[in-house]
Amino acid sequence: MDGDGGSPLIWINGWFFKMIDKQVDSPAKAVADIFDGATVMIGGFGEAGSPIELIHALIDQGAQNLTVVNNNTGSGHVGLAALIENGRVAKMICSYPRTVGSKVFPELYRSGKIDLELVPQGTLAERIRAGGAGVPAFYTATSVGTPLAEGKEQRHFAGRDYVMEYGLKADFALIKSKQADRYGNLIYNKTARNFAPIMAMAAETTIVQAERMVTAGEIDPEIVVTPGIFVDRIVTVANPEQESKLVAEGRFYP
Amino acid sequence: MDGDGGSPLIWINGWFFKMIDKQVDSPAKAVADIFDGATVMIGGFGEAGSPIELIHALIDQGAQNLTVVNNNTGSGHVGLAALIENGRVAKMICSYPRTVGSKVFPELYRSGKIDLELVPQGTLAERIRAGGAGVPAFYTATSVGTPLAEGKEQRHFAGRDYVMEYGLKADFALIKSKQADRYGNLIYNKTARNFAPIMAMAAETTIVQAERMVTAGEIDPEIVVTPGIFVDRIVTVANPEQESKLVAEGRFYP
Amino acid sequence: MTADIIGWNRDEMAKRAALDIPDGSYVNLGIGIPEKVAQHVPEGREVIYHTENGLLGMGPVPASGGEDPELINAGKKAVTTIPGAAFFHHADSFAMIRGQHIDVCVLGAMQISEQGDLANWSTGEPDAIPAVGGAMDLVAGVKTIYVITQHCTTDGGPKLVESCTYPLTGKNVVDRIYTDLAVLDVTPAGFKVLELAPGVSFDYVQQRTAGKLLPAKG
Amino acid sequence: MTADIIGWNRDEMAKRAALDIPDGSYVNLGIGIPEKVAQHVPEGREVIYHTENGLLGMGPVPASGGEDPELINAGKKAVTTIPGAAFFHHADSFAMIRGQHIDVCVLGAMQISEQGDLANWSTGEPDAIPAVGGAMDLVAGVKTIYVITQHCTTDGGPKLVESCTYPLTGKNVVDRIYTDLAVLDVTPAGFKVLELAPGVSFDYVQQRTAGKLLPAKG
């Protein structure tokens, strides 16, 4: 396993066989089949954990009319904000589409050019986990008695009111990790973990940008955060761009 | 932090203050307030992860009429099987009350002396997690069309039938960990992890027997499995008994 | 006498709230004045801070130059960790909140009603960008909800009201309110004044409150 | 000619099933004959084994003396890990099953109906101790369900039936059946014989099946 995208081979009885290897060569190849109208979960809480190279590859790729699930709506004119600014996102599902330095979403929203499904942050997280765990719906006390509960089914359990919320799945998830192995076992960096592990569970195809590839077994089985079963493709991005730096520099993508 | 139950002190401006420290001196003290009729979740899958010293302390303590949540019903005449054999358990909530070498539960069950709520293993796990996460009920496809769905609410979502299951909470959880710090941050050993992290979430009072106490910070924040917020008491049991060995030796408890 | 020279300032409000946080609590602090509470916890108490983006055991703001863009709090500001911290994903983090594992949450407010209803996420104006974050989860899930807020709006209007006109964050969720003028409990009979800021009278507070105030002792 | 000298033995059944497991699959193997499948995966295929008690990347049985009572499989037998394994808790483990992340599950059976209903957890007898374990989760959640079973009961009665008389594990869940006599697909029209064991005729299998068999090619 050389860590640069080569396919590991195993020698058995005089033959070489290809082993499981989820690495792909480039962000462009990793996102090539994201289709118009797809639902795409994108990891990150603000810039922490935002897979900026995968988002930029998705902008280059050109898919339209996307439904994007992310806690926020990006900032400046790079990453998620650039995806929105380039007119690729028909709908955002998020908890907090208002950030310092975030102008792109508010303008499109006010002019009616983008839809918004506003979801409390914990309900969003729980809906994503439920989607990944085969739970089609569950009940929560969050939002009861507020405008966000309007139109939702309510029910009483043991002396308290709850609303019913649906599990949320996606066609693709784009996430960022610190290390990955060929099976897709992942570990993350500090609070960049945030939504990535549950989005990996909830997406049909999970695409990871990892800062470093390691040999299978190098990540102790006790500390794996995302087991490889939830991962489909890994691309190494050794030195990812830092969103806040690009924003400070006034950069636009593309 | 000396790891033997002493209370850590911190010196501030000429005064010593007691720091958070969830250690207790003995299994007996750790389980002293478990009351008659309590619901007690007990970690473990078979003997892996079974907190045998805490269970034995609970037998000594004498609480009656317990509802116990565990995947199994113990084996031989020690640990959970001994708790049942000593007549302390009114009801078992479990997925598999039939194990090689498990005679205690079957006899009491056939003679009508113990109740059984049989729950599919994944539904049991998900109900426990839901209890810990503030979810009073959720839907699952597991058990649809089987006797275990009888009497349960059913509902159709997106072309498939599901049953409604309730979140499960407990008054106490007894679990076993490999390492703990004074805050109750825990890591586990291999497949002994099983139900412990979710039971810690679902119980009002979580009691841990840890093989080793470590200084706060010694467990890397990236690899903590159970954050201390889910833990109330820790007792060090450096060399826990091995259930299968006691069973092989024909041992009884007490 | 003008409103800005009477009563507690922001730090004093945070300090007063900090007094009520029990030793050993798990605490989540909202953005703004609530963040200041951490600086005022009385010596000798150890409190563990949770930030909903996946960290328990949040430490103070790092020294300048020591910021890590991947170690932030819910307000997206750089933080540190204490020895004994833990990282986890968003669903586990909100399980702590929604499963009633956090002891105390301190939040800001736009309006609080006599029934303890809280409005702190939206003015409900048609062109406002609605953004709720974790506020609804916190008020629904945390055992004790404290609010720190100026007693009045910048226009001098009341924030403590008979019933909220802004969209709610939660119904019947607030336990105690720390303003620049007073500390008040939400009780079934109405706002109960526990303590007045120095130089502030009960009547002065009542005049600035759109709900009936109760004295601490009848 | 007696039943025990005709058809495939247990290892041959497991070997035949192993042929149908695609390279790169995530697989959960039930207790009994299904466990043997792991020994027969064709060379050149890499398959990852999941055991529902919290391990992905389960390796073979350890050498005698190398057993660890805290490293076991769902049958509570000692196992090992492969490089690249991961441990996790029970809710995460069953999220893999129930969230349809496992590709193939191979299970034993007491009865399988023409509709693909499976009964494999209880005889339903009054004094039986009911024990279901993870079977209902597996059949409800895993994408492809294979069953390995003797074609007949020890009494010679049929296990492939028009409708199950034992309590069900799941309705309409079985995709393919590997018996000592044949490989059969569950189709809307009934059991379809894909392959016969050496020396076994279609009629021989039909006589031992309480549902209508379809030949592989009309």
Short mmCIF file of N, CA and C in Angstrom, two decimals, chain A residues 10 12-13 17-22 129 131-135 169 181-183 185 200-204 216-222 224-225 227-231, chain D residues 23-27 42-48 50 55-56 70 81-89 91-103 143:
data_model
loop_
_atom_site.label_atom_id
_atom_site.label_comp_id
_atom_site.label_asym_id
_atom_site.label_seq_id
_atom_site.Cartn_x
_atom_site.Cartn_y
_atom_site.Cartn_z
N ILE A 10 -2.29 -8.46 -3.76
CA ILE A 10 -1.89 -9.51 -2.84
C ILE A 10 -1.51 -10.72 -3.68
N ILE A 12 -1.26 -14.63 -4.08
CA ILE A 12 -1.76 -15.89 -3.54
C ILE A 12 -1.49 -17.00 -4.54
N ASN A 13 -0.80 -18.02 -4.10
CA ASN A 13 -0.54 -19.20 -4.94
C ASN A 13 -0.06 -18.84 -6.35
N PHE A 17 -3.70 -10.67 -6.86
CA PHE A 17 -5.11 -10.28 -6.84
C PHE A 17 -5.22 -8.85 -6.34
N LYS A 18 -6.21 -8.12 -6.84
CA LYS A 18 -6.46 -6.77 -6.40
C LYS A 18 -7.20 -6.85 -5.06
N MET A 19 -6.78 -6.03 -4.11
CA MET A 19 -7.48 -5.99 -2.82
C MET A 19 -8.46 -4.82 -2.81
N ILE A 20 -9.34 -4.82 -1.82
CA ILE A 20 -10.28 -3.70 -1.68
C ILE A 20 -9.46 -2.42 -1.57
N ASP A 21 -9.80 -1.46 -2.37
CA ASP A 21 -9.11 -0.17 -2.30
C ASP A 21 -10.06 0.91 -2.79
N LYS A 22 -10.45 1.77 -1.89
CA LYS A 22 -11.46 2.78 -2.22
C LYS A 22 -10.86 4.11 -2.67
N ARG A 129 -28.61 10.82 11.35
CA ARG A 129 -28.27 9.52 11.94
C ARG A 129 -29.38 8.50 11.69
N GLY A 131 -31.51 8.44 9.24
CA GLY A 131 -31.43 8.02 7.84
C GLY A 131 -30.39 6.93 7.65
N GLY A 132 -29.27 7.06 8.33
CA GLY A 132 -28.20 6.08 8.21
C GLY A 132 -28.47 4.78 8.94
N ALA A 133 -29.35 4.83 9.94
CA ALA A 133 -29.58 3.67 10.81
C ALA A 133 -30.87 2.94 10.49
N GLY A 134 -31.53 3.30 9.38
CA GLY A 134 -32.74 2.60 8.98
C GLY A 134 -33.98 3.00 9.77
N VAL A 135 -33.94 4.16 10.38
CA VAL A 135 -35.10 4.67 11.13
C VAL A 135 -35.82 5.70 10.26
N LYS A 169 -31.86 10.95 4.20
CA LYS A 169 -30.79 10.25 3.48
C LYS A 169 -30.29 11.13 2.33
N ASP A 181 -7.72 4.65 5.65
CA ASP A 181 -7.01 3.50 5.07
C ASP A 181 -7.80 3.02 3.86
N ARG A 182 -7.26 1.99 3.18
CA ARG A 182 -7.86 1.58 1.91
C ARG A 182 -9.30 1.09 2.05
N TYR A 183 -9.67 0.61 3.26
CA TYR A 183 -11.05 0.17 3.49
C TYR A 183 -12.00 1.35 3.71
N ASN A 185 -11.72 3.22 6.62
CA ASN A 185 -11.75 3.55 8.05
C ASN A 185 -11.21 4.96 8.23
N ALA A 200 -21.71 10.16 6.59
CA ALA A 200 -21.16 8.97 5.93
C ALA A 200 -22.14 7.80 6.03
N MET A 201 -22.87 7.73 7.16
CA MET A 201 -23.85 6.66 7.35
C MET A 201 -25.09 6.84 6.46
N ALA A 202 -25.46 8.10 6.21
CA ALA A 202 -26.76 8.39 5.61
C ALA A 202 -26.73 8.47 4.09
N ALA A 203 -25.55 8.49 3.49
CA ALA A 203 -25.46 8.68 2.04
C ALA A 203 -25.29 7.35 1.32
N GLU A 204 -25.88 7.26 0.16
CA GLU A 204 -25.70 6.08 -0.70
C GLU A 204 -24.22 5.96 -1.09
N ALA A 216 -3.73 -0.22 6.10
CA ALA A 216 -4.78 -0.88 6.86
C ALA A 216 -4.19 -1.45 8.14
N GLY A 217 -4.77 -1.13 9.27
CA GLY A 217 -4.27 -1.60 10.55
C GLY A 217 -3.51 -0.52 11.30
N GLU A 218 -3.10 0.52 10.58
CA GLU A 218 -2.35 1.60 11.23
C GLU A 218 -3.27 2.38 12.16
N ILE A 219 -4.54 2.48 11.83
CA ILE A 219 -5.52 3.08 12.74
C ILE A 219 -5.99 1.96 13.68
N ASP A 220 -5.70 2.09 14.95
CA ASP A 220 -6.11 1.11 15.96
C ASP A 220 -7.62 0.86 15.86
N PRO A 221 -8.04 -0.42 15.79
CA PRO A 221 -9.48 -0.71 15.67
C PRO A 221 -10.32 -0.08 16.79
N GLU A 222 -9.69 0.22 17.92
CA GLU A 222 -10.42 0.83 19.05
C GLU A 222 -10.74 2.30 18.80
N VAL A 224 -11.08 3.83 15.56
CA VAL A 224 -11.74 4.17 14.30
C VAL A 224 -13.04 4.90 14.62
N VAL A 225 -13.28 6.03 13.99
CA VAL A 225 -14.53 6.75 14.23
C VAL A 225 -15.57 6.34 13.19
N PRO A 227 -16.21 3.48 10.54
CA PRO A 227 -15.76 2.21 9.94
C PRO A 227 -15.94 2.26 8.41
N GLY A 228 -15.05 1.58 7.71
CA GLY A 228 -15.01 1.63 6.26
C GLY A 228 -16.30 1.29 5.55
N ILE A 229 -17.18 0.56 6.19
CA ILE A 229 -18.43 0.18 5.54
C ILE A 229 -19.24 1.39 5.10
N PHE A 230 -19.01 2.53 5.75
CA PHE A 230 -19.78 3.73 5.41
C PHE A 230 -19.08 4.59 4.36
N VAL A 231 -17.97 4.13 3.83
CA VAL A 231 -17.18 4.96 2.92
C VAL A 231 -17.05 4.28 1.57
N ASP D 23 -16.89 -10.05 -4.64
CA ASP D 23 -15.64 -9.45 -4.15
C ASP D 23 -15.96 -8.10 -3.50
N GLY D 24 -15.34 -7.86 -2.36
CA GLY D 24 -15.50 -6.56 -1.70
C GLY D 24 -16.76 -6.42 -0.85
N SER D 25 -17.50 -7.52 -0.67
CA SER D 25 -18.75 -7.43 0.09
C SER D 25 -18.52 -7.30 1.59
N TYR D 26 -19.48 -6.68 2.24
CA TYR D 26 -19.58 -6.70 3.70
C TYR D 26 -20.59 -7.79 4.05
N VAL D 27 -20.16 -8.76 4.85
CA VAL D 27 -20.92 -9.99 5.04
C VAL D 27 -21.10 -10.30 6.52
N PRO D 42 -13.72 -17.83 -2.58
CA PRO D 42 -12.71 -18.13 -3.61
C PRO D 42 -11.50 -17.22 -3.49
N GLU D 43 -10.34 -17.73 -3.77
CA GLU D 43 -9.11 -16.95 -3.75
C GLU D 43 -9.22 -15.74 -4.67
N GLY D 44 -8.68 -14.64 -4.21
CA GLY D 44 -8.71 -13.44 -5.04
C GLY D 44 -9.86 -12.52 -4.69
N ARG D 45 -10.79 -13.01 -3.87
CA ARG D 45 -11.85 -12.11 -3.40
C ARG D 45 -11.52 -11.68 -1.99
N GLU D 46 -11.76 -10.39 -1.71
CA GLU D 46 -11.59 -9.91 -0.34
C GLU D 46 -12.96 -9.55 0.20
N VAL D 47 -13.32 -10.20 1.28
CA VAL D 47 -14.64 -10.02 1.88
C VAL D 47 -14.44 -9.56 3.31
N ILE D 48 -15.27 -8.62 3.78
CA ILE D 48 -15.13 -8.09 5.14
C ILE D 48 -16.28 -8.64 5.99
N HIS D 50 -18.62 -8.85 9.29
CA HIS D 50 -19.24 -8.06 10.36
C HIS D 50 -19.81 -9.03 11.37
N LEU D 55 -17.97 -5.59 15.79
CA LEU D 55 -16.68 -5.72 15.09
C LEU D 55 -16.90 -5.84 13.60
N LEU D 56 -16.17 -5.03 12.87
CA LEU D 56 -16.10 -5.14 11.41
C LEU D 56 -14.66 -5.47 11.10
N GLU D 70 -12.73 -11.33 25.59
CA GLU D 70 -13.33 -10.06 25.20
C GLU D 70 -13.18 -9.76 23.70
N THR D 81 -8.99 -10.27 14.73
CA THR D 81 -9.29 -9.12 13.87
C THR D 81 -8.29 -9.11 12.71
N ILE D 82 -8.72 -8.56 11.59
CA ILE D 82 -7.78 -8.34 10.47
C ILE D 82 -7.19 -6.94 10.61
N PRO D 83 -6.05 -6.67 9.99
CA PRO D 83 -5.57 -5.28 9.97
C PRO D 83 -6.59 -4.43 9.20
N GLY D 84 -7.04 -3.37 9.83
CA GLY D 84 -8.10 -2.57 9.21
C GLY D 84 -9.46 -2.84 9.81
N ALA D 85 -9.49 -3.56 10.94
CA ALA D 85 -10.75 -3.81 11.65
C ALA D 85 -11.18 -2.58 12.42
N ALA D 86 -12.42 -2.59 12.90
CA ALA D 86 -12.93 -1.51 13.75
C ALA D 86 -13.90 -2.08 14.77
N PHE D 87 -13.78 -1.57 16.01
CA PHE D 87 -14.75 -1.89 17.06
C PHE D 87 -15.74 -0.74 17.21
N PHE D 88 -16.97 -1.06 17.61
CA PHE D 88 -17.99 -0.02 17.83
C PHE D 88 -19.04 -0.60 18.74
N HIS D 89 -19.94 0.28 19.23
CA HIS D 89 -20.96 -0.19 20.18
C HIS D 89 -22.16 -0.79 19.44
N ALA D 91 -25.36 -0.08 19.15
CA ALA D 91 -26.29 0.71 18.33
C ALA D 91 -25.65 1.04 16.99
N ASP D 92 -24.36 1.35 17.00
CA ASP D 92 -23.67 1.60 15.73
C ASP D 92 -23.60 0.31 14.90
N SER D 93 -23.39 -0.81 15.58
CA SER D 93 -23.29 -2.08 14.87
C SER D 93 -24.61 -2.42 14.17
N PHE D 94 -25.71 -2.22 14.89
CA PHE D 94 -27.01 -2.52 14.28
C PHE D 94 -27.45 -1.42 13.32
N ALA D 95 -26.89 -0.24 13.41
CA ALA D 95 -27.14 0.77 12.37
C ALA D 95 -26.59 0.26 11.04
N MET D 96 -25.47 -0.47 11.09
CA MET D 96 -24.93 -1.06 9.85
C MET D 96 -25.90 -2.07 9.26
N ILE D 97 -26.52 -2.86 10.13
CA ILE D 97 -27.47 -3.88 9.68
C ILE D 97 -28.78 -3.23 9.24
N ARG D 98 -29.37 -2.45 10.13
CA ARG D 98 -30.71 -1.92 9.90
C ARG D 98 -30.72 -0.80 8.86
N GLY D 99 -29.58 -0.15 8.69
CA GLY D 99 -29.48 0.92 7.70
C GLY D 99 -29.08 0.40 6.32
N GLN D 100 -29.12 -0.91 6.13
CA GLN D 100 -28.85 -1.55 4.84
C GLN D 100 -27.43 -1.34 4.32
N HIS D 101 -26.49 -1.37 5.24
CA HIS D 101 -25.09 -1.21 4.84
C HIS D 101 -24.39 -2.55 4.63
N ILE D 102 -24.92 -3.62 5.24
CA ILE D 102 -24.33 -4.96 5.05
C ILE D 102 -24.87 -5.51 3.72
N ASP D 103 -23.96 -6.07 2.90
CA ASP D 103 -24.39 -6.53 1.58
C ASP D 103 -25.06 -7.89 1.62
N LYS D 143 -29.16 -6.30 2.67
CA LYS D 143 -29.64 -6.22 1.29
C LYS D 143 -29.97 -7.59 0.69
#
